[in-house]
Tab-separated table of C-alpha atoms in Angstrom:
chain	number	residue	atom	x	y	z
A	1	MET	CA	104.345	109.906	57.839
A	2	PRO	CA	100.681	109.138	56.946
A	3	LEU	CA	98.898	106.665	59.220
A	4	THR	CA	98.179	104.220	56.367
A	5	GLU	CA	101.826	104.114	55.362
A	6	PHE	CA	102.855	103.612	59.009
A	7	ARG	CA	100.486	100.640	59.341
A	8	LYS	CA	101.856	99.187	56.119
A	9	ARG	CA	105.405	99.386	57.433
A	10	ILE	CA	104.384	97.770	60.710
A	11	GLU	CA	102.308	94.986	59.157
A	12	GLY	CA	104.487	94.298	56.108
A	13	GLN	CA	108.118	93.443	55.664
A	14	ASP	CA	109.283	97.051	55.497
A	15	LEU	CA	109.863	97.119	59.236
A	16	MET	CA	111.986	93.957	59.127
A	17	THR	CA	113.968	95.409	56.236
A	18	ASP	CA	114.657	98.566	58.243
A	19	LEU	CA	115.787	96.540	61.258
A	20	THR	CA	118.168	94.358	59.270
A	21	ALA	CA	119.545	97.147	57.088
A	22	ARG	CA	120.008	99.647	59.912
A	23	PRO	CA	123.754	100.240	60.373
A	24	LEU	CA	125.514	100.425	63.689
A	25	ASN	CA	124.856	103.653	65.544
A	26	LEU	CA	127.724	106.106	65.100
A	27	ARG	CA	128.259	106.268	68.840
A	28	TRP	CA	128.521	102.487	69.116
A	29	GLU	CA	130.794	102.353	66.089
A	30	ARG	CA	133.114	104.851	67.723
A	31	LEU	CA	133.072	102.724	70.851
A	32	CYS	CA	134.123	99.680	68.796
A	33	LEU	CA	136.951	101.686	67.248
A	34	LEU	CA	138.049	102.897	70.674
A	35	VAL	CA	138.062	99.353	72.075
A	36	CYS	CA	140.181	98.146	69.154
A	37	LEU	CA	142.644	100.998	69.641
A	38	LEU	CA	142.855	100.439	73.410
A	39	MET	CA	143.383	96.685	73.030
A	40	GLY	CA	146.167	97.352	70.546
A	41	LEU	CA	147.718	99.817	72.989
A	42	VAL	CA	147.548	97.261	75.806
A	43	ASN	CA	149.277	94.744	73.541
A	44	LEU	CA	151.966	97.334	72.849
A	45	ILE	CA	152.547	98.292	76.489
A	46	ALA	CA	152.679	94.693	77.705
A	47	ARG	CA	155.506	93.794	75.320
A	48	SER	CA	157.052	97.140	74.426
A	49	PHE	CA	160.635	96.077	75.169
A	50	GLN	CA	160.518	92.740	73.373
A	51	MET	CA	161.935	92.252	69.895
A	52	ASN	CA	162.128	89.197	67.664
A	53	PRO	CA	165.173	88.457	65.459
A	54	ASP	CA	163.350	89.707	62.349
A	55	GLY	CA	162.846	93.083	63.989
A	56	VAL	CA	166.574	93.423	64.659
A	57	SER	CA	167.254	92.769	60.965
A	58	TYR	CA	164.739	95.444	59.966
A	59	LEU	CA	166.422	97.911	62.317
A	60	ASP	CA	169.753	97.144	60.661
A	61	MET	CA	168.224	97.700	57.213
A	62	SER	CA	166.684	100.965	58.351
A	63	ASP	CA	170.220	102.231	59.091
A	64	ALA	CA	170.836	102.222	55.345
A	65	TRP	CA	167.746	104.336	54.694
A	66	VAL	CA	168.756	106.799	57.406
A	67	ARG	CA	172.066	107.189	55.515
A	68	LEU	CA	170.162	107.289	52.172
A	69	ASP	CA	172.171	104.231	51.141
A	70	TRP	CA	169.551	102.566	48.953
A	71	GLN	CA	171.955	99.873	47.734
A	72	HIS	CA	171.978	98.327	51.195
A	73	GLY	CA	168.355	99.173	51.948
A	74	PHE	CA	166.958	96.330	49.873
A	75	SER	CA	167.096	92.619	50.525
A	76	LEU	CA	166.168	89.439	48.697
A	77	TYR	CA	164.623	88.088	51.883
A	78	TRP	CA	163.299	90.925	54.033
A	79	SER	CA	160.471	93.335	53.328
A	80	SER	CA	161.430	96.442	51.379
A	81	LEU	CA	158.679	98.772	52.592
A	82	LEU	CA	158.961	98.252	56.351
A	83	PRO	CA	162.622	99.353	56.715
A	84	MET	CA	161.825	102.402	54.567
A	85	LEU	CA	159.079	103.452	56.960
A	86	LEU	CA	161.241	102.644	59.972
A	87	GLY	CA	164.094	104.701	58.559
A	88	LEU	CA	161.700	107.610	57.966
A	89	ALA	CA	160.444	107.315	61.539
A	90	ARG	CA	164.009	107.409	62.852
A	91	VAL	CA	164.737	110.535	60.816
A	92	LEU	CA	161.575	112.318	61.981
A	93	ALA	CA	161.971	111.196	65.613
A	94	PRO	CA	165.645	110.538	66.375
A	95	VAL	CA	166.070	108.354	69.440
A	96	SER	CA	168.939	106.682	71.241
A	97	PRO	CA	169.726	103.040	70.383
A	98	SER	CA	168.117	101.949	73.643
A	99	ARG	CA	164.798	103.456	72.485
A	100	GLU	CA	164.793	102.072	68.958
A	101	TYR	CA	162.728	99.039	69.986
A	102	LEU	CA	160.048	101.305	71.411
A	103	LEU	CA	160.064	103.495	68.294
A	104	PHE	CA	159.650	100.385	66.137
A	105	HIS	CA	156.645	99.265	68.191
A	106	LEU	CA	155.095	102.745	68.027
A	107	LEU	CA	155.401	102.568	64.242
A	108	ASP	CA	153.714	99.173	64.335
A	109	TYR	CA	150.895	100.670	66.412
A	110	ALA	CA	150.449	103.503	63.895
A	111	ILE	CA	150.209	100.913	61.100
A	112	TYR	CA	147.694	98.954	63.210
A	113	ALA	CA	145.554	102.087	63.641
A	114	PHE	CA	145.740	102.761	59.896
A	115	ALA	CA	144.664	99.167	59.198
A	116	LEU	CA	141.686	99.722	61.511
A	117	LEU	CA	140.708	102.834	59.540
A	118	LEU	CA	140.881	100.926	56.246
A	119	PHE	CA	138.872	98.060	57.723
A	120	ARG	CA	136.208	100.559	58.813
A	121	LEU	CA	135.971	101.875	55.247
A	122	PHE	CA	135.640	98.334	53.909
A	123	LEU	CA	132.979	97.391	56.458
A	124	ARG	CA	130.937	100.539	55.811
A	125	GLN	CA	131.079	99.893	52.074
A	126	LEU	CA	129.895	96.326	52.601
A	127	VAL	CA	126.959	97.450	54.745
A	128	ALA	CA	126.005	100.119	52.192
A	129	MET	CA	125.981	97.541	49.391
A	130	ARG	CA	123.719	95.221	51.388
A	131	ALA	CA	121.330	98.105	52.056
A	132	GLU	CA	121.210	99.051	48.359
A	133	ARG	CA	120.408	95.527	47.275
A	134	ALA	CA	117.663	95.330	49.926
A	135	GLU	CA	118.313	91.632	50.414
A	136	ASP	CA	115.866	89.683	52.542
A	137	ASP	CA	118.567	88.816	55.041
A	138	GLU	CA	117.883	87.962	58.658
A	139	PHE	CA	121.435	88.984	59.604
A	140	PRO	CA	121.152	92.619	60.782
A	141	ALA	CA	123.561	95.206	59.432
A	142	TRP	CA	124.553	96.343	62.929
A	143	LEU	CA	125.373	92.762	63.880
A	144	LEU	CA	127.505	92.444	60.749
A	145	GLN	CA	129.487	95.515	61.770
A	146	LEU	CA	129.860	94.392	65.373
A	147	SER	CA	130.993	90.935	64.287
A	148	GLY	CA	133.415	92.517	61.847
A	149	TYR	CA	135.149	94.570	64.533
A	150	LEU	CA	135.366	91.546	66.825
A	151	ILE	CA	136.932	89.489	64.027
A	152	PHE	CA	139.342	92.329	63.253
A	153	LEU	CA	140.394	92.512	66.887
A	154	TRP	CA	140.841	88.753	67.190
A	155	THR	CA	142.810	88.289	63.977
A	156	SER	CA	144.958	91.392	64.479
A	157	LEU	CA	146.033	90.634	68.033
A	158	SER	CA	146.296	86.849	67.627
A	159	PHE	CA	147.946	86.488	64.222
A	160	THR	CA	149.577	89.890	63.632
A	161	PRO	CA	150.302	91.383	67.083
A	162	VAL	CA	151.223	95.038	67.317
A	163	VAL	CA	154.705	94.156	68.656
A	164	ASN	CA	155.366	91.449	66.076
A	165	ALA	CA	157.913	93.666	64.260
A	166	SER	CA	157.048	92.213	60.861
A	167	PRO	CA	155.439	93.476	57.634
A	168	ASP	CA	152.246	91.515	58.352
A	169	LEU	CA	150.458	94.644	59.546
A	170	LEU	CA	151.320	96.353	56.256
A	171	VAL	CA	149.859	93.368	54.410
A	172	ASN	CA	146.671	93.804	56.463
A	173	CYS	CA	146.491	97.422	55.296
A	174	ALA	CA	146.926	96.395	51.665
A	175	VAL	CA	144.242	93.689	51.871
A	176	TYR	CA	141.672	95.890	53.622
A	177	ALA	CA	142.282	98.767	51.198
A	178	ALA	CA	142.086	96.451	48.181
A	179	ALA	CA	138.832	94.927	49.456
A	180	TRP	CA	137.333	98.393	49.999
A	181	LEU	CA	138.346	99.577	46.530
A	182	THR	CA	137.056	96.372	44.940
A	183	LEU	CA	133.637	96.908	46.512
A	184	ARG	CA	133.620	100.510	45.289
A	185	LEU	CA	134.397	99.303	41.770
A	186	SER	CA	131.596	96.753	41.976
A	187	ARG	CA	129.152	99.616	42.624
A	188	ASP	CA	130.608	101.940	39.984
A	189	PRO	CA	132.845	100.026	37.529
A	190	VAL	CA	133.895	103.127	35.594
A	191	ARG	CA	135.847	104.739	38.449
A	192	TRP	CA	139.304	105.374	37.015
A	193	GLY	CA	140.658	106.658	40.313
A	194	ASP	CA	139.580	103.564	42.234
A	195	ALA	CA	141.038	101.275	39.557
A	196	VAL	CA	144.416	103.036	39.718
A	197	ALA	CA	144.319	103.055	43.520
A	198	LEU	CA	143.606	99.318	43.524
A	199	GLY	CA	146.649	98.614	41.365
A	200	LEU	CA	148.863	100.856	43.502
A	201	THR	CA	147.578	99.262	46.700
A	202	LEU	CA	148.364	95.743	45.523
A	203	GLY	CA	151.749	96.953	44.292
A	204	LEU	CA	152.539	98.403	47.717
A	205	GLY	CA	151.476	95.080	49.189
A	206	TYR	CA	154.240	93.447	47.136
A	207	TRP	CA	156.754	95.961	48.519
A	208	ALA	CA	155.551	94.959	51.991
A	209	LYS	CA	155.775	91.197	51.415
A	210	GLY	CA	156.824	89.164	48.391
A	211	ALA	CA	153.827	86.826	48.476
A	212	MET	CA	151.549	89.769	47.697
A	213	PHE	CA	152.907	89.845	44.132
A	214	PHE	CA	151.128	86.602	43.283
A	215	ILE	CA	148.089	87.532	45.361
A	216	GLY	CA	147.937	90.827	43.463
A	217	LEU	CA	148.036	89.027	40.119
A	218	VAL	CA	145.177	86.740	41.126
A	219	TRP	CA	143.211	89.657	42.648
A	220	LEU	CA	143.407	91.754	39.495
A	221	ALA	CA	142.571	88.744	37.332
A	222	VAL	CA	139.433	88.124	39.375
A	223	VAL	CA	138.452	91.806	39.214
A	224	THR	CA	138.964	91.724	35.444
A	225	TRP	CA	136.829	88.644	34.770
A	226	TRP	CA	134.142	88.713	37.462
A	227	PRO	CA	130.615	89.825	36.365
A	228	GLY	CA	131.058	93.293	37.857
A	229	GLY	CA	134.536	93.652	36.386
A	230	ARG	CA	133.254	92.946	32.890
A	231	ARG	CA	131.265	96.182	33.118
A	232	MET	CA	134.460	98.126	33.739
A	233	ARG	CA	135.816	100.146	30.881
A	234	VAL	CA	138.822	98.640	29.191
A	235	GLY	CA	140.788	101.742	30.134
A	236	SER	CA	140.022	101.294	33.825
A	237	ILE	CA	141.172	97.674	33.794
A	238	GLN	CA	144.331	98.607	31.952
A	239	ALA	CA	144.964	101.449	34.397
A	240	ALA	CA	144.755	99.043	37.353
A	241	TRP	CA	147.188	96.598	35.743
A	242	LEU	CA	149.522	99.418	34.702
A	243	ALA	CA	149.588	100.916	38.214
A	244	PHE	CA	150.357	97.482	39.656
A	245	ALA	CA	153.172	96.957	37.151
A	246	CYS	CA	154.647	100.428	37.737
A	247	LEU	CA	155.183	99.634	41.414
A	248	CYS	CA	156.239	96.000	41.043
A	249	LEU	CA	158.696	96.219	38.135
A	250	PRO	CA	161.230	98.545	39.853
A	251	LEU	CA	161.473	96.226	42.870
A	252	ILE	CA	161.739	93.179	40.611
A	253	ALA	CA	164.547	94.900	38.688
A	254	ILE	CA	166.427	95.767	41.888
A	255	GLN	CA	166.129	92.281	43.339
A	256	SER	CA	167.021	90.643	40.021
A	257	ARG	CA	170.171	92.744	39.872
A	258	MET	CA	171.084	91.716	43.407
A	259	ALA	CA	170.480	88.019	42.680
A	260	HIS	CA	172.087	88.127	39.198
A	261	HIS	CA	169.027	86.405	37.749
A	262	PRO	CA	165.345	87.289	37.261
A	263	THR	CA	163.491	86.992	40.561
A	264	MET	CA	160.586	88.441	42.541
A	265	GLY	CA	162.426	87.726	45.784
A	266	GLU	CA	164.163	84.791	47.430
A	267	THR	CA	161.985	84.546	50.526
A	268	GLY	CA	160.272	81.311	49.516
A	269	LYS	CA	163.482	79.657	48.379
A	270	LEU	CA	165.292	80.506	51.618
A	271	ASN	CA	162.372	79.456	53.822
A	272	TYR	CA	162.024	76.061	52.200
A	273	SER	CA	165.678	75.322	51.521
């Protein structure tokens, strides 16, 4: 680097821009990931033989999927995706009934680790966007990443513990993936693949928990009408909505047949009755 350019970077604002835009060192990022994984493992070990009543119901529903009895594998109240995954885990790793609780918690830990991976993708995308915009921000990029991992750890272990035996961890995965894909679309609005993946992700979120159907509708509406979304091709927007509908409509049809009336699930009605 020429001496004049070096002096300019030292005396001007280029140095401050480099300091604030510099991402977390890869070694430190790996350390953050390792700490998150170890804390989740500690949470698992400390309560590995505990199970809440919801978890027992999901184990009962997974019996139907082990038998490939799809008629009894769905429920108007419980998550549809979690017992599917639990049934698959029981087929791939058959265990005695006394070990089913532990297998359930190991599945929860795998979902937790996957949520961490998706959160890392989202956080990296966010840092890259800030660096591209070269905003005059006094909040350093490395501090943003470090704060992000601390917030992930706090929210995951406090509100959605690894041994919670609920679909909340799957919802975390859907939200982190949707946020990552939304940021990618904001950088390149003509990505067909990302638009389809966004619709599928929100649709899977509905299979994980009924409330995600309405969140998915609002999410796609915002993506469609926000300033960045208006630059998306009409085909990309339609592809996102179509992918969302393709995953949601079969579950709506199944639950409507079970309830004998159109419904997206009876969770809210049963909780507030």
